[in-house]
mmCIF file of C-alpha atoms in Angstrom:
data_model
loop_
_atom_site.group_PDB
_atom_site.id
_atom_site.type_symbol
_atom_site.label_atom_id
_atom_site.label_comp_id
_atom_site.label_asym_id
_atom_site.label_seq_id
_atom_site.Cartn_x
_atom_site.Cartn_y
_atom_site.Cartn_z
ATOM 1 C CA UNK A 1 22.808 -3.912 0.882
ATOM 2 C CA UNK A 2 19.302 -2.672 1.711
ATOM 3 C CA UNK A 3 18.780 -1.884 5.398
ATOM 4 C CA UNK A 4 15.589 -0.488 6.900
ATOM 5 C CA UNK A 5 15.079 0.699 10.498
ATOM 6 C CA UNK A 6 12.457 -2.041 10.750
ATOM 7 C CA UNK A 7 14.367 -5.357 10.595
ATOM 8 C CA UNK A 8 11.265 -7.240 9.429
ATOM 9 C CA UNK A 9 11.109 -5.067 6.293
ATOM 10 C CA UNK A 10 14.792 -5.686 5.550
ATOM 11 C CA UNK A 11 14.270 -9.417 6.098
ATOM 12 C CA UNK A 12 11.202 -9.490 3.844
ATOM 13 C CA UNK A 13 13.084 -7.978 0.911
ATOM 14 C CA UNK A 14 16.065 -10.286 1.371
ATOM 15 C CA UNK A 15 14.169 -13.535 1.952
ATOM 16 C CA UNK A 16 10.578 -13.351 0.746
ATOM 17 C CA UNK A 17 9.987 -10.664 -1.906
ATOM 18 C CA UNK A 18 11.286 -12.777 -4.791
ATOM 19 C CA UNK A 19 9.491 -15.887 -3.553
ATOM 20 C CA UNK A 20 6.194 -13.996 -3.212
ATOM 21 C CA UNK A 21 6.652 -12.489 -6.676
ATOM 22 C CA UNK A 22 7.271 -15.910 -8.272
ATOM 23 C CA UNK A 23 4.250 -17.361 -6.437
ATOM 24 C CA UNK A 24 1.962 -14.518 -7.568
ATOM 25 C CA UNK A 25 1.326 -13.532 -3.957
ATOM 26 C CA UNK A 26 2.677 -9.981 -4.186
ATOM 27 C CA UNK A 27 4.203 -7.741 -6.815
ATOM 28 C CA UNK A 28 7.319 -5.998 -5.505
ATOM 29 C CA UNK A 29 8.388 -2.667 -6.978
ATOM 30 C CA UNK A 30 11.845 -1.319 -6.146
ATOM 31 C CA UNK A 31 13.557 2.049 -6.384
ATOM 32 C CA UNK A 32 17.239 1.728 -7.231
ATOM 33 C CA UNK A 33 20.120 4.149 -7.166
ATOM 34 C CA UNK A 34 20.667 5.504 -10.710
ATOM 35 C CA UNK A 35 23.427 3.610 -12.494
ATOM 36 C CA UNK A 36 23.476 0.983 -9.758
ATOM 37 C CA UNK A 37 21.610 -2.050 -8.506
ATOM 38 C CA UNK A 38 21.476 -0.737 -4.913
ATOM 39 C CA UNK A 39 17.901 -0.922 -3.659
ATOM 40 C CA UNK A 40 16.863 2.339 -2.016
ATOM 41 C CA UNK A 41 13.270 1.374 -1.263
ATOM 42 C CA UNK A 42 10.418 -0.899 -2.225
ATOM 43 C CA UNK A 43 6.727 -1.584 -1.877
ATOM 44 C CA UNK A 44 4.449 -4.529 -2.542
ATOM 45 C CA UNK A 45 0.933 -4.731 -3.933
ATOM 46 C CA UNK A 46 -1.459 -7.674 -3.677
ATOM 47 C CA UNK A 47 -5.071 -8.384 -4.473
ATOM 48 C CA UNK A 48 -7.056 -8.329 -1.264
ATOM 49 C CA UNK A 49 -10.569 -8.537 0.143
ATOM 50 C CA UNK A 50 -12.002 -6.766 3.156
ATOM 51 C CA UNK A 51 -14.797 -8.400 5.108
ATOM 52 C CA UNK A 52 -17.976 -6.357 4.916
ATOM 53 C CA UNK A 53 -18.271 -6.758 8.700
ATOM 54 C CA UNK A 54 -14.986 -4.826 9.125
ATOM 55 C CA UNK A 55 -16.486 -1.660 7.627
ATOM 56 C CA UNK A 56 -18.262 1.085 9.534
ATOM 57 C CA UNK A 57 -21.809 2.076 8.520
ATOM 58 C CA UNK A 58 -20.427 5.118 6.698
ATOM 59 C CA UNK A 59 -17.885 2.969 4.849
ATOM 60 C CA UNK A 60 -20.622 0.520 3.761
ATOM 61 C CA UNK A 61 -22.718 3.286 2.189
ATOM 62 C CA UNK A 62 -23.455 2.551 -1.460
ATOM 63 C CA UNK A 63 -21.999 -0.960 -1.393
ATOM 64 C CA UNK A 64 -23.900 -4.073 -2.435
ATOM 65 C CA UNK A 65 -24.358 -6.694 0.269
ATOM 66 C CA UNK A 66 -21.286 -8.821 -0.369
ATOM 67 C CA UNK A 67 -19.395 -10.678 2.346
ATOM 68 C CA UNK A 68 -16.049 -9.586 0.886
ATOM 69 C CA UNK A 69 -15.242 -6.253 -0.705
ATOM 70 C CA UNK A 70 -12.480 -6.259 -3.353
ATOM 71 C CA UNK A 71 -9.452 -4.172 -2.412
ATOM 72 C CA UNK A 72 -5.730 -3.762 -3.006
ATOM 73 C CA UNK A 73 -3.175 -4.284 -0.252
ATOM 74 C CA UNK A 74 -0.023 -2.202 -0.106
ATOM 75 C CA UNK A 75 1.573 -4.886 2.018
ATOM 76 C CA UNK A 76 5.061 -3.519 2.571
ATOM 77 C CA UNK A 77 6.614 -0.114 1.994
ATOM 78 C CA UNK A 78 10.169 0.580 3.128
ATOM 79 C CA UNK A 79 13.176 2.740 2.394
ATOM 80 C CA UNK A 80 16.856 2.287 3.111
ATOM 81 C CA UNK A 81 18.287 4.090 6.152
ATOM 82 C CA UNK A 82 20.481 6.105 3.759
ATOM 83 C CA UNK A 83 17.313 7.700 2.373
ATOM 84 C CA UNK A 84 15.935 8.932 5.700
ATOM 85 C CA UNK A 85 14.651 12.493 5.376
ATOM 86 C CA UNK A 86 14.776 12.425 1.569
ATOM 87 C CA UNK A 87 11.039 11.757 1.087
ATOM 88 C CA UNK A 88 11.542 8.454 -0.700
ATOM 89 C CA UNK A 89 8.707 6.942 1.358
ATOM 90 C CA UNK A 90 6.395 9.569 -0.084
ATOM 91 C CA UNK A 91 7.652 8.895 -3.623
ATOM 92 C CA UNK A 92 7.074 5.158 -3.165
ATOM 93 C CA UNK A 93 3.564 5.624 -1.755
ATOM 94 C CA UNK A 94 2.562 8.037 -4.514
ATOM 95 C CA UNK A 95 3.932 5.597 -7.096
ATOM 96 C CA UNK A 96 1.921 2.745 -5.548
ATOM 97 C CA UNK A 97 -1.228 4.860 -5.470
ATOM 98 C CA UNK A 98 -0.778 6.012 -9.075
ATOM 99 C CA UNK A 99 -0.116 2.437 -10.194
ATOM 100 C CA UNK A 100 -3.316 1.237 -8.494
ATOM 101 C CA UNK A 101 -5.332 4.091 -10.019
ATOM 102 C CA UNK A 102 -4.128 3.084 -13.484
ATOM 103 C CA UNK A 103 -4.763 -0.648 -13.096
ATOM 104 C CA UNK A 104 -7.631 -2.132 -15.077
ATOM 105 C CA UNK A 105 -9.064 -4.153 -12.226
ATOM 106 C CA UNK A 106 -11.810 -3.366 -9.759
ATOM 107 C CA UNK A 107 -11.152 -2.714 -6.113
ATOM 108 C CA UNK A 108 -13.040 -0.487 -3.711
ATOM 109 C CA UNK A 109 -10.053 0.653 -1.665
ATOM 110 C CA UNK A 110 -6.342 0.540 -0.914
ATOM 111 C CA UNK A 111 -5.517 -1.040 2.440
ATOM 112 C CA UNK A 112 -2.377 -0.732 4.564
ATOM 113 C CA UNK A 113 -1.350 -2.300 7.861
ATOM 114 C CA UNK A 114 1.114 0.230 9.317
ATOM 115 C CA UNK A 115 3.981 -1.326 11.253
ATOM 116 C CA UNK A 116 3.928 1.344 13.992
ATOM 117 C CA UNK A 117 2.470 4.725 15.006
ATOM 118 C CA UNK A 118 4.943 6.652 12.827
ATOM 119 C CA UNK A 119 3.835 4.651 9.790
ATOM 120 C CA UNK A 120 0.166 5.271 10.701
ATOM 121 C CA UNK A 121 0.802 9.016 10.849
ATOM 122 C CA UNK A 122 2.651 8.851 7.511
ATOM 123 C CA UNK A 123 -0.293 7.164 5.764
ATOM 124 C CA UNK A 124 -2.734 9.517 7.477
ATOM 125 C CA UNK A 125 -1.040 12.479 5.794
ATOM 126 C CA UNK A 126 -2.092 10.970 2.454
ATOM 127 C CA UNK A 127 -5.756 10.508 3.342
ATOM 128 C CA UNK A 128 -5.717 6.976 4.745
ATOM 129 C CA UNK A 129 -8.136 6.534 7.634
ATOM 130 C CA UNK A 130 -9.042 3.728 10.038
ATOM 131 C CA UNK A 131 -10.936 0.831 8.489
ATOM 132 C CA UNK A 132 -14.066 0.360 10.581
ATOM 133 C CA UNK A 133 -13.189 0.111 14.263
ATOM 134 C CA UNK A 134 -9.624 -1.015 13.583
ATOM 135 C CA UNK A 135 -6.796 0.847 15.247
ATOM 136 C CA UNK A 136 -4.162 -0.833 13.081
ATOM 137 C CA UNK A 137 -5.617 -1.136 9.574
ATOM 138 C CA UNK A 138 -6.078 1.923 7.350
ATOM 139 C CA UNK A 139 -7.705 2.446 3.964
ATOM 140 C CA UNK A 140 -8.128 4.989 1.196
ATOM 141 C CA UNK A 141 -11.047 4.651 -1.197
ATOM 142 C CA UNK A 142 -10.143 4.193 -4.840
ATOM 143 C CA UNK A 143 -12.604 6.979 -5.633
ATOM 144 C CA UNK A 144 -10.625 9.425 -3.459
ATOM 145 C CA UNK A 145 -7.311 8.231 -4.889
ATOM 146 C CA UNK A 146 -8.523 8.534 -8.486
ATOM 147 C CA UNK A 147 -9.803 12.027 -7.761
ATOM 148 C CA UNK A 148 -6.396 13.013 -6.343
ATOM 149 C CA UNK A 149 -4.653 11.701 -9.464
ATOM 150 C CA UNK A 150 -7.233 12.999 -11.934
ATOM 151 C CA UNK A 151 -7.934 9.432 -13.047
ATOM 152 C CA UNK A 152 -11.331 8.156 -14.228
ATOM 153 C CA UNK A 153 -13.582 6.757 -11.497
ATOM 154 C CA UNK A 154 -14.022 3.340 -13.055
ATOM 155 C CA UNK A 155 -11.413 0.917 -14.381
#
């Protein structure tokens, strides 16, 4: 059975991931143990919008004057306690980023809401930075992500 250090992430997978998937609220991607059905980790992706007022002046540069800016939300990312220290979190994040770079839909950025300071530091190592004045919400521009993956700049 999947168990994360963060009980809310364990609970989400057990109770809500399937429901959100069936309701088209979030797509859940899981990593499983080879030859098994044991879930080792997962992440979710949803369509999202960021309010233009949430962005700093620098982050607004080059954007049209829209109230909402299209984005993608990596809503949950978790790994089983058995995978601690094995870099599965990194594998999951890179997979999510690569998947979003390959998608044929427009979005200005990837957004995450880290669950704690350790999660914030983790995302920061991959180029995510504070969204506007927020101390809890981070983003990575799709342009920067596509550059990192060698993907074209436009969907």
